[in-house]
Coordinates of C-alpha atoms in Angstrom, one line a residue:
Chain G
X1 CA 132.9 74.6 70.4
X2 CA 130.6 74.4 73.4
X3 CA 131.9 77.7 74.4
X4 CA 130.5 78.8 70.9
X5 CA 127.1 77.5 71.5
X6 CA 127.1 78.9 74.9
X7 CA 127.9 82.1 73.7
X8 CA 125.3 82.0 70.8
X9 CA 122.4 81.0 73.3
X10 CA 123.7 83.7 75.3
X11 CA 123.6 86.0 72.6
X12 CA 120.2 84.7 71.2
X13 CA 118.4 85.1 74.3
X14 CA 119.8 89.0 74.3
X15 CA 118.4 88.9 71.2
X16 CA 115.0 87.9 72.1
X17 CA 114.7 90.4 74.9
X18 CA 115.3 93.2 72.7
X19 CA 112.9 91.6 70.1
X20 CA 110.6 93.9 72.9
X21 CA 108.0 91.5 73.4
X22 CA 107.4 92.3 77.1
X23 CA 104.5 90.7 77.6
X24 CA 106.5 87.4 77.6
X25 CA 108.6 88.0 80.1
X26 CA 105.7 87.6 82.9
X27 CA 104.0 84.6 81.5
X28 CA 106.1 82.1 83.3
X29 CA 105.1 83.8 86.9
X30 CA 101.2 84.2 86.2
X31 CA 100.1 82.7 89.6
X32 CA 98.5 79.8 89.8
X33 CA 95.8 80.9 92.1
X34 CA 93.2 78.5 93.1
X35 CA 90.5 81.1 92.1
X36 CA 86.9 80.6 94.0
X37 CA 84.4 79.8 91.5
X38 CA 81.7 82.5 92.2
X39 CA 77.5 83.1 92.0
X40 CA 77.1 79.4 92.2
X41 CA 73.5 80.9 92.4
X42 CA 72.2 84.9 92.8
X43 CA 71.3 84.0 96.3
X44 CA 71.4 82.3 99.8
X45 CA 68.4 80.0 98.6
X46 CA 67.7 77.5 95.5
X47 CA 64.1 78.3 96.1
X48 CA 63.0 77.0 99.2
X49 CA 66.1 74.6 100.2
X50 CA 69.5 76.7 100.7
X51 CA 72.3 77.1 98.0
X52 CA 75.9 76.8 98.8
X53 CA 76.5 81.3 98.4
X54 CA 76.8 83.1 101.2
X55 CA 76.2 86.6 102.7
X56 CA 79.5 88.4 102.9
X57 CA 81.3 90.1 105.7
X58 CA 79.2 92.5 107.5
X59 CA 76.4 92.0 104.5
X60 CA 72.9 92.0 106.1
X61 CA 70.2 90.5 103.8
X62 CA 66.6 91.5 104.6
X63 CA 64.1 88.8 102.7
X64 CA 60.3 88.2 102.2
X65 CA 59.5 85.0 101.1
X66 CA 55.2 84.5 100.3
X67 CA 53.5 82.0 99.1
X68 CA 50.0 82.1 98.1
X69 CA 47.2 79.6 97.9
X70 CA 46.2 76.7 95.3
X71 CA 46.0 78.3 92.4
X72 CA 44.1 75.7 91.0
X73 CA 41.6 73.0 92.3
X74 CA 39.2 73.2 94.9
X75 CA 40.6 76.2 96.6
X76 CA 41.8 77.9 93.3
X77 CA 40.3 78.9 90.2
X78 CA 39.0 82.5 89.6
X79 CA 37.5 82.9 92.9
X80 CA 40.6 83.2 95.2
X81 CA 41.9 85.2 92.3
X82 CA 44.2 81.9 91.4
X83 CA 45.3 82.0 94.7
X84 CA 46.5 85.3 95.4
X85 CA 43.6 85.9 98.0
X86 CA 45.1 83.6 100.1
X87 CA 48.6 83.2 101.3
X88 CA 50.0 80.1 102.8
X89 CA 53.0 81.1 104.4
X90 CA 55.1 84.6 105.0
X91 CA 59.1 84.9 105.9
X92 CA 60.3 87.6 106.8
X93 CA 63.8 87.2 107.7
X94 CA 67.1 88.9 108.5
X95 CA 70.1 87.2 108.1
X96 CA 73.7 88.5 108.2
X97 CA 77.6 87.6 107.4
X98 CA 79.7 87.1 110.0
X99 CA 82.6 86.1 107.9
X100 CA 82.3 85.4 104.4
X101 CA 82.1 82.1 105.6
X102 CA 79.5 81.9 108.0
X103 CA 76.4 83.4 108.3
X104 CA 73.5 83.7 111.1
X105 CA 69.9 84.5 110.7
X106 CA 66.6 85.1 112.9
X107 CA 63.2 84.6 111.2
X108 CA 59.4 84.7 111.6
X109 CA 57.2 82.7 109.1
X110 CA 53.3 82.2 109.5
X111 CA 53.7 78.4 109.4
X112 CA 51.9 76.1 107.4
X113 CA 51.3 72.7 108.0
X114 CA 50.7 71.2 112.2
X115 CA 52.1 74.4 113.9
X116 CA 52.1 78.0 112.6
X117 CA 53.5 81.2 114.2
X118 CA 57.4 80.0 114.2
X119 CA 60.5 81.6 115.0
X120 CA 63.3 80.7 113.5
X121 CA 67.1 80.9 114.0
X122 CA 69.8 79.8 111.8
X123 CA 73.3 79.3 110.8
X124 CA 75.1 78.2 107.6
X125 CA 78.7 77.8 107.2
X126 CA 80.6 77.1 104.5
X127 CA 83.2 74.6 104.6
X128 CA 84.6 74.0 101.0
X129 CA 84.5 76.4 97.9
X130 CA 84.9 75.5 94.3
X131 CA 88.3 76.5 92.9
X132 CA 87.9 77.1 88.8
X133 CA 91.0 75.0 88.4
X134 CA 89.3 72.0 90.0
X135 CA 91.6 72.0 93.0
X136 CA 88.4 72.1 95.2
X137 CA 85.6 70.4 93.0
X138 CA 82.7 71.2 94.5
X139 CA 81.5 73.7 97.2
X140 CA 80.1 72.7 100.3
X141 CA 78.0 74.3 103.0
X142 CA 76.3 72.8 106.6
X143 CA 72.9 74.7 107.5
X144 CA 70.8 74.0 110.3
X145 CA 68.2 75.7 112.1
X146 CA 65.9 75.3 115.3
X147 CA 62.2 76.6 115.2
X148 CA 59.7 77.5 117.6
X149 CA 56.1 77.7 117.6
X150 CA 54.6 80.4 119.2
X151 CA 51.2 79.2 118.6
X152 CA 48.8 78.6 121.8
X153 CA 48.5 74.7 122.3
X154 CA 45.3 72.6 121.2
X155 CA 43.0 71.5 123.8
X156 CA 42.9 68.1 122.2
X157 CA 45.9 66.3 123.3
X158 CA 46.0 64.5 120.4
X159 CA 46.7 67.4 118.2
X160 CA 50.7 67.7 117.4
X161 CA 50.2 71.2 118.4
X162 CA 49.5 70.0 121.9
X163 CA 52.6 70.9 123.8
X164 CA 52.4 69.3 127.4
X165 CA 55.9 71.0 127.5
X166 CA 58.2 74.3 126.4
X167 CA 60.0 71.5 123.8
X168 CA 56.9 70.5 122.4
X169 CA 57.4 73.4 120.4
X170 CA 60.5 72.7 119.0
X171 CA 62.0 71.2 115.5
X172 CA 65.1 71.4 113.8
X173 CA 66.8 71.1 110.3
X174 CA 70.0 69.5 109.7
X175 CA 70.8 69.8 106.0
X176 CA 74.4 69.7 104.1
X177 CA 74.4 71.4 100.6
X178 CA 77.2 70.7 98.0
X179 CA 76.8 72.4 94.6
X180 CA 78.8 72.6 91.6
X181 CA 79.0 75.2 89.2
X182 CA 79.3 73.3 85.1
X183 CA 80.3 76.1 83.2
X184 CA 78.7 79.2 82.8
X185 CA 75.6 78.6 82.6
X186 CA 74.3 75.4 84.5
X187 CA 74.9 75.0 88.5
X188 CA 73.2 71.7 90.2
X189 CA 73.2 70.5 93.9
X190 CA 72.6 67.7 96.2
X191 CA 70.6 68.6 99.6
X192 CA 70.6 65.7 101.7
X193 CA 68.4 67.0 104.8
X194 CA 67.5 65.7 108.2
X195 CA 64.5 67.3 110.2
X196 CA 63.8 66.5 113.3
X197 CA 60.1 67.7 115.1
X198 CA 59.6 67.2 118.7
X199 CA 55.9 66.5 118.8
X200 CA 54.6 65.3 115.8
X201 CA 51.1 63.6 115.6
X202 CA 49.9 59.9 115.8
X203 CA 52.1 57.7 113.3
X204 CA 53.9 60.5 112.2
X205 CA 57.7 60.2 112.2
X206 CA 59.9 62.4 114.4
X207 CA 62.7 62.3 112.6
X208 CA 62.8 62.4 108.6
X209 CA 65.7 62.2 106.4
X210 CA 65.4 63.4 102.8
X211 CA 67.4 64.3 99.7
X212 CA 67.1 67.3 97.8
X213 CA 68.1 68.1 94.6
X214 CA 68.5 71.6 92.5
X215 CA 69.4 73.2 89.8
X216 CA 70.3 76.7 87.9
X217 CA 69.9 77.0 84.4
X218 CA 71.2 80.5 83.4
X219 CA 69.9 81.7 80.0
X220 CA 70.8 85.4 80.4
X221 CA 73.1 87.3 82.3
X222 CA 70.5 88.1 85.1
X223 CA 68.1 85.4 85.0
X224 CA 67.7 81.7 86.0
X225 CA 65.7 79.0 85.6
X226 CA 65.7 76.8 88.9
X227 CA 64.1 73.4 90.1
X228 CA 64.0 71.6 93.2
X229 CA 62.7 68.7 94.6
X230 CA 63.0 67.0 97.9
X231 CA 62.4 63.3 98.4
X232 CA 61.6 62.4 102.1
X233 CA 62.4 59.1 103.1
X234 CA 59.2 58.4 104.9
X235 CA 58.0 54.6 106.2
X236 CA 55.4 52.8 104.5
X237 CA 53.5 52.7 107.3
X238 CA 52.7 56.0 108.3
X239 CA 52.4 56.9 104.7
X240 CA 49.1 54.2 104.9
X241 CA 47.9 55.4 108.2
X242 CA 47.6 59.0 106.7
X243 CA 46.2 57.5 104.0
X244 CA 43.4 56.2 105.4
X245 CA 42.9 59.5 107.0
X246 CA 42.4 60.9 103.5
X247 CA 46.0 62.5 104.2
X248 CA 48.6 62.1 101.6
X249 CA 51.8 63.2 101.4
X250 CA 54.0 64.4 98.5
X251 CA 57.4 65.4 97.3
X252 CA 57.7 69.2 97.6
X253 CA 58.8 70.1 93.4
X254 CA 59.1 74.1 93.0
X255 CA 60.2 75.8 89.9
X256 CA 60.9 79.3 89.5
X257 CA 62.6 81.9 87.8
X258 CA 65.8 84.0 89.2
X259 CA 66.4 87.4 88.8
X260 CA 69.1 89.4 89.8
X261 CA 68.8 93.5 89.6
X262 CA 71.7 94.6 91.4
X263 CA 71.2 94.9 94.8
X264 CA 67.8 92.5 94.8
X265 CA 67.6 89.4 94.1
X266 CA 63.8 88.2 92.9
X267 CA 62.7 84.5 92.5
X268 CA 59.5 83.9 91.6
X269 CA 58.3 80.7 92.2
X270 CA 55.9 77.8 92.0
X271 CA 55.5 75.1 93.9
X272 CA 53.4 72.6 95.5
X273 CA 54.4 73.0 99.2
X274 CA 52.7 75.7 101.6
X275 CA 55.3 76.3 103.8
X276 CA 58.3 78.1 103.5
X277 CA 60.7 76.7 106.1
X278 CA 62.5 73.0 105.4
X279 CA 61.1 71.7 109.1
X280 CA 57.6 71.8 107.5
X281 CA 57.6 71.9 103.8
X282 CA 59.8 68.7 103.9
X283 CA 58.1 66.4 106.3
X284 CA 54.5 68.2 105.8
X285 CA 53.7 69.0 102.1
X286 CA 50.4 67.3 101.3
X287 CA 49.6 68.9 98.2
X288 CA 49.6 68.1 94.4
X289 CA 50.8 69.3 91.8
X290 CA 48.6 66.6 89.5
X291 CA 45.3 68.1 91.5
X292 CA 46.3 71.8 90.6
X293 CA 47.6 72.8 94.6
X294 CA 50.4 74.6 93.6
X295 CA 51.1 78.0 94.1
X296 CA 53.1 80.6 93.5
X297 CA 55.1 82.8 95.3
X298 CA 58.1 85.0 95.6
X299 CA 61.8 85.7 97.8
X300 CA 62.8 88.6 97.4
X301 CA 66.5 89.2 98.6
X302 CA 67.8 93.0 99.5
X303 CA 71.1 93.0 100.5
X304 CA 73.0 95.8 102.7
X305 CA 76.5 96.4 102.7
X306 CA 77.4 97.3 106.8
Chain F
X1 CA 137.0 82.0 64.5
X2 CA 138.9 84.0 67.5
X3 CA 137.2 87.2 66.0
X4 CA 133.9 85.6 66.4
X5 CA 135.1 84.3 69.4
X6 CA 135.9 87.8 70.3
X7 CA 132.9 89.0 69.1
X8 CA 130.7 86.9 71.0
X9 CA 132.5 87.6 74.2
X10 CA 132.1 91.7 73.6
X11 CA 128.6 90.5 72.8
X12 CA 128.3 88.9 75.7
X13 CA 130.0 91.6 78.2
X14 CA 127.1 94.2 76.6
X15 CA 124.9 91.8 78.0
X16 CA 123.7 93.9 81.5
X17 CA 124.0 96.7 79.8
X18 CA 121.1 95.1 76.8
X19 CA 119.2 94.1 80.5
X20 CA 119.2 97.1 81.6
X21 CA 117.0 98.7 78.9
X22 CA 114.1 96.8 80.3
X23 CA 112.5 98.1 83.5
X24 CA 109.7 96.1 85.3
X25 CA 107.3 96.1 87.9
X26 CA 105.3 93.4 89.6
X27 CA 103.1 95.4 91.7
X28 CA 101.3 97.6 89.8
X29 CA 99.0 99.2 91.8
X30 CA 95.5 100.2 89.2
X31 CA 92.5 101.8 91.0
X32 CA 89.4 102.7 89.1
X33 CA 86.2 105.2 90.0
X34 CA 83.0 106.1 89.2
X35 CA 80.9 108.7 90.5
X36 CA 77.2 107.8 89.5
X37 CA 73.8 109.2 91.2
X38 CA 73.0 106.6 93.5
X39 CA 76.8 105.2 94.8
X40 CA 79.9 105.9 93.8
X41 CA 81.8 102.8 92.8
X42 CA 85.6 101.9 93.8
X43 CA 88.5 99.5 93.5
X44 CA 91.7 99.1 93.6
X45 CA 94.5 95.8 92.6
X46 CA 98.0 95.8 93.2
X47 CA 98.5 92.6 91.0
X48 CA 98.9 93.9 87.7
X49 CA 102.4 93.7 86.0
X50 CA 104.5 96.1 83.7
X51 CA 107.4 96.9 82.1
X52 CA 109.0 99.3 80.0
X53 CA 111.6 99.0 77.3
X54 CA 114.1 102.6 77.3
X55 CA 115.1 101.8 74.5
X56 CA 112.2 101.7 72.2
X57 CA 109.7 103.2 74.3
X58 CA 107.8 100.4 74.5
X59 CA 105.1 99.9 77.2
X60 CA 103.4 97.1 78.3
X61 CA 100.5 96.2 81.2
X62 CA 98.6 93.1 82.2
X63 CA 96.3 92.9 85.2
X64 CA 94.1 90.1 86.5
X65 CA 90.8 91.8 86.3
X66 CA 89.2 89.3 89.2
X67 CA 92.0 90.9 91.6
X68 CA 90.0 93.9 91.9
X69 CA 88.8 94.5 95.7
X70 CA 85.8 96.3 96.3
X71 CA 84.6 97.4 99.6
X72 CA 80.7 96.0 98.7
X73 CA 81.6 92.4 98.1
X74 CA 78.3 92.0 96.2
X75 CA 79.3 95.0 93.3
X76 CA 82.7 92.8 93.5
X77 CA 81.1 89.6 92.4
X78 CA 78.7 91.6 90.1
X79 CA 81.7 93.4 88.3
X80 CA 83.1 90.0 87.9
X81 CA 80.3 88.5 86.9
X82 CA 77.9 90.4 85.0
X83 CA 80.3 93.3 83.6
X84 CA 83.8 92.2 83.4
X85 CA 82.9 88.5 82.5
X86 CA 86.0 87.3 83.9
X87 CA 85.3 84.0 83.6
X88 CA 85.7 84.8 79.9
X89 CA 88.3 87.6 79.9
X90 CA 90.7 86.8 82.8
X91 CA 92.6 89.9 81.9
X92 CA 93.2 93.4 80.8
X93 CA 96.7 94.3 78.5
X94 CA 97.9 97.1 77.3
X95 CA 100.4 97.0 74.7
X96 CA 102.1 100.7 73.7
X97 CA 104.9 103.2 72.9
X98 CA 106.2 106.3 74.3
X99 CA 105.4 109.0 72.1
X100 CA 108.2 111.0 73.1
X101 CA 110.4 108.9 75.1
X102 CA 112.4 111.2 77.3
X103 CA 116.0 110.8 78.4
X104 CA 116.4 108.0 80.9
X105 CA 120.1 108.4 81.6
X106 CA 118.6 111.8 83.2
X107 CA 117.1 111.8 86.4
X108 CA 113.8 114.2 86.5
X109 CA 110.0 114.1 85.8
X110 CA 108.7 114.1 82.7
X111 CA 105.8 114.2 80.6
X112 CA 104.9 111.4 78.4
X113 CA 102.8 110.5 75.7
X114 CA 102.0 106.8 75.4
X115 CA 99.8 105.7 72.2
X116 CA 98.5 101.5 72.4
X117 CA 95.8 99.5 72.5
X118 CA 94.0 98.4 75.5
X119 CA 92.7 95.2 75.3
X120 CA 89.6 94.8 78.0
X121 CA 86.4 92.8 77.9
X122 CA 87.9 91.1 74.7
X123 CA 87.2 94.5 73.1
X124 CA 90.6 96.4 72.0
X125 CA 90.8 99.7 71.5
X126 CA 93.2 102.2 70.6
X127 CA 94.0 105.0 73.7
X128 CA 96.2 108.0 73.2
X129 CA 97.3 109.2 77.4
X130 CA 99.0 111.2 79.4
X131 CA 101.0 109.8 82.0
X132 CA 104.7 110.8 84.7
X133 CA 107.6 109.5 84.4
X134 CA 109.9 109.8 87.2
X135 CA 113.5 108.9 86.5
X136 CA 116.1 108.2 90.1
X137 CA 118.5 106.1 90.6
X138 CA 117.6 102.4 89.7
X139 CA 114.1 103.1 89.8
X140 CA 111.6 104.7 87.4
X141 CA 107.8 105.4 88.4
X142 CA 105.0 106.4 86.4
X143 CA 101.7 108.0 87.3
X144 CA 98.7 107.9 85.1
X145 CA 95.2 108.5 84.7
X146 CA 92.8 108.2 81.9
X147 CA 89.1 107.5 80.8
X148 CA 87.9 104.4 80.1
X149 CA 83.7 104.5 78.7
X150 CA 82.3 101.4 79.3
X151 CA 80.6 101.0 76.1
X152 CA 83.5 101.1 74.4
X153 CA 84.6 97.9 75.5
X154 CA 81.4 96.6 75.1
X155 CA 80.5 96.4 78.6
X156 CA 76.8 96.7 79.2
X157 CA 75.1 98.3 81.7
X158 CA 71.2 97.5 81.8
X159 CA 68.4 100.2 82.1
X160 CA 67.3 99.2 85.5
X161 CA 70.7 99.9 87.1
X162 CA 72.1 102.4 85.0
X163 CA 71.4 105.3 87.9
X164 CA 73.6 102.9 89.9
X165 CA 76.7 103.1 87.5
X166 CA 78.5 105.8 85.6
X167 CA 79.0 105.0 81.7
X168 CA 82.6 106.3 82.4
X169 CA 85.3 105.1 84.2
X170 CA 88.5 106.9 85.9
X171 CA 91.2 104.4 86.0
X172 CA 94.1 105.3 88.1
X173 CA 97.8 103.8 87.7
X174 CA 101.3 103.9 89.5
X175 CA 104.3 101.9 89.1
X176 CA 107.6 101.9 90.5
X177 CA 110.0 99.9 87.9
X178 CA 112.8 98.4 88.7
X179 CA 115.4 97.3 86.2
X180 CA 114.5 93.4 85.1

């Protein structure tokens, strides 16, 4: 009797391969890839702080990244053309893919805060990348950088852009981004950042650690809205010195818009901060969104296959 | 019961013979091209799957969309992305018949006429192609090439890149089938 029921299983699986539904036969060997979750975000950048994508393999990536005055306030309003008479900071920057995984970049930005005329150079590497299937949850990528000022030194020494020395110049960002991609549509990350300046002025702090956080809401195929905010953990006492200077500082909080035409990648901006690069807009911002000192501003992102 | 005994056992002996009517290949090797004003736009998988029944004529095809290489890695993630939505539509199947299915117990290279519908983008659509058979020994290969338009699988191309991509597609195919 077993040989009967063998022999019928045998003869019903014939069966079933006639019935000529081919597509069955490969479902049991669809590889289970960990796929890479892709376009996190459109571009290298949230806004100002760095997203977890990356430049390709021989992809060089020209951006501009402006930023113009207050648009409102004391230095806004109709007379400065709500700001666009004035511009803050400029990056222009090239940057390039070494591997998909790791990319290098050289900058100049006006500067905007103690020192101005900086150069930049910077690397990002990626470490981890989300899998859809949750293998890797999250993806994870180290940037830092190291800036120069080019700027000619104060007279008065007690100017942070006094530099008695070469290093005086010098700062640096430390910053580790992990992002996750929710769905379709919505992408959020954690930037916890660590700048370091090597002159700063009187009751300033050298070193600064801050958190960042961002987001992507994507309500069309090509466009974004993002948000991003750094909180710098600065002490309570040189927050009240400045203070009594009339100096106050704030949490940089930019908003903009992402659009992607191809090849470009546009993000128009606003925000609160002047400068463009974390070692200042971090530890420096001192203006307000409440009093009207935001601004806006642009990145624009063209990207060239090598 | 020794006639069905009997039966079953003849049944059974048929068996490679029933196995044999199925042909199938794992590396299908798909390449698609578009010739458009500002660059021309190419890629090419070998990770689609196939297989072919000689006895009814019936065709089949399913390819990971995503495995599509691309030597600009940014039109890669943008295909995936913005056109293909493979998030949504992992992959592309084609389910058909031969036409006129030739004589596989012959070897030689015929012309056939496959009629199915491909399924792509979530948008199916019936296609009526030409494609080569080649019969040998143990092996059967098949070259094709047909038209795909973009809009007819609802894939949508916006006005501000539409120099940068043609509206129709030349998709390439070879296998080399084995029996099962």
């Amino acid at each position: 009797m077993t040989i009967l029921r063998i022999a019928f299983l045998c003869l019903l699986s014939q069966w079933c391969m006639a019935q000529d539904d081919l597509s069955k036969m490969f479902d049991k060997d669809t590889p289970k890839e960990h796929t890479p979750v892709i376009a996190t975000y459109k571009s290298t950048r949230i806004i100002q702080g760095h997203s977890t994508e990356m430049l390709k393999k021989r992809e060089l990536d020209f951006r501009v990244a402006h930023r113009f005055g207050d648009l409102g306030g004391e230095f806004g309003g109709s007379k400065t053309f709500f700001g666009m008479d004035n511009s803050t900071d400029i990056r222009i920057a090239f940057e390039y893919g070494i591997t998909d995984n790791l990319m290098i970049g050289v900058s100049r930005a006006k500067g905007s805060g103690d020192l101005s005329q900086l150069y930049e150079g910077m690397a990002k590497f990626r470490l981890l990348q989300q899998t859809t299937d949750d293998h890797v949850p999250v993806s994870l990528v180290v940037f830092g950088n190291a800036v120069v000022s080019g700027m000619t030194s104060s007279k008065t020494v007690s100017d942070p852009s006094h530099f008695e020395q070469f290093t005086d110049r010098m700062s640096y960002t430390g910053q580790v981004v992990v992002s996750r991609k929710f769905g379709e549509r919505l992408s959020l990350s954690l930037l916890p950042t660590y700048v370091h300046r090597n002159r700063v002025g009187y009751m300033d702090q050298n070193s600064i650690l801050a958190i960042g956080g961002g987001g992507r809401f994507k309500f069309s195929k090509r466009m974004g809205l993002l948000v991003e905010y750094f909180y710098p953990f600065r002490n309570q006492e040189s927050k009240d010195y400045y203070k009594t200077l009339g100096k106050q500082f704030y949490n940089p909080l930019a908003v903009g818009l992402e659009i992607e035409t191809g090849g470009h990648v546009f993000h128009i901006n606003f925000t609160n901060s002047t400068a463009i690069l974390e070692n200042q807009f971090i530890p420096e911002t001192t203006s307000s969104w409440l009093q009207g000192q935001f601004r806006w501003g642009f990145n624009i992102s063209r990207r060239f296959s090598l | 019961m020794k006639k069905l005994l009997a039966l079953l056992a003849a049944s059974m002996l048929t068996a490679p013979l029933f196995a044999q009517d199925i042909y199938s290949c794992r590396n299908v090797s798909l390449s698609f091209f578009s010739e458009a004003p500002m660059e021309n736009i190419d890629a090419k998988t070998d990770k689609g799957v196939s297989a072919i029944n000689l006895k009814t004529g019936n065709v089949y095809f399913k390819v990971p969309v995503n495995t599509f290489q691309f030597k600009k890695k940014l039109m890669q993630e943008h295909f995936n992305e913005n056109y293909l939505e493979t998030d949504k539509f992992p992959s592309a199947e084609f389910k058909g018949k031969l036409l006129n299915a030739p004589d596989f117990s012959k070897p030689g290279t015929y012309e056939v006429n496959v009629e199915g519908t491909l399924s792509l983008h979530g948008v199916d659509k019936t296609y009526r192609e030409k494609g080569t058979l080649t019969v040998g020994d143990k092996q059967i290969t098949l070259h094709s090439g047909f038209n795909v338009k973009l809009a007819d699988h609802q894939i949508k191309i916006p006005t501000l890149v539409i120099k940068n991509i043609a509206e129709i597609v030349a998709v390439k195919i070879q296998a080399a089938y084995e029996p099962k």
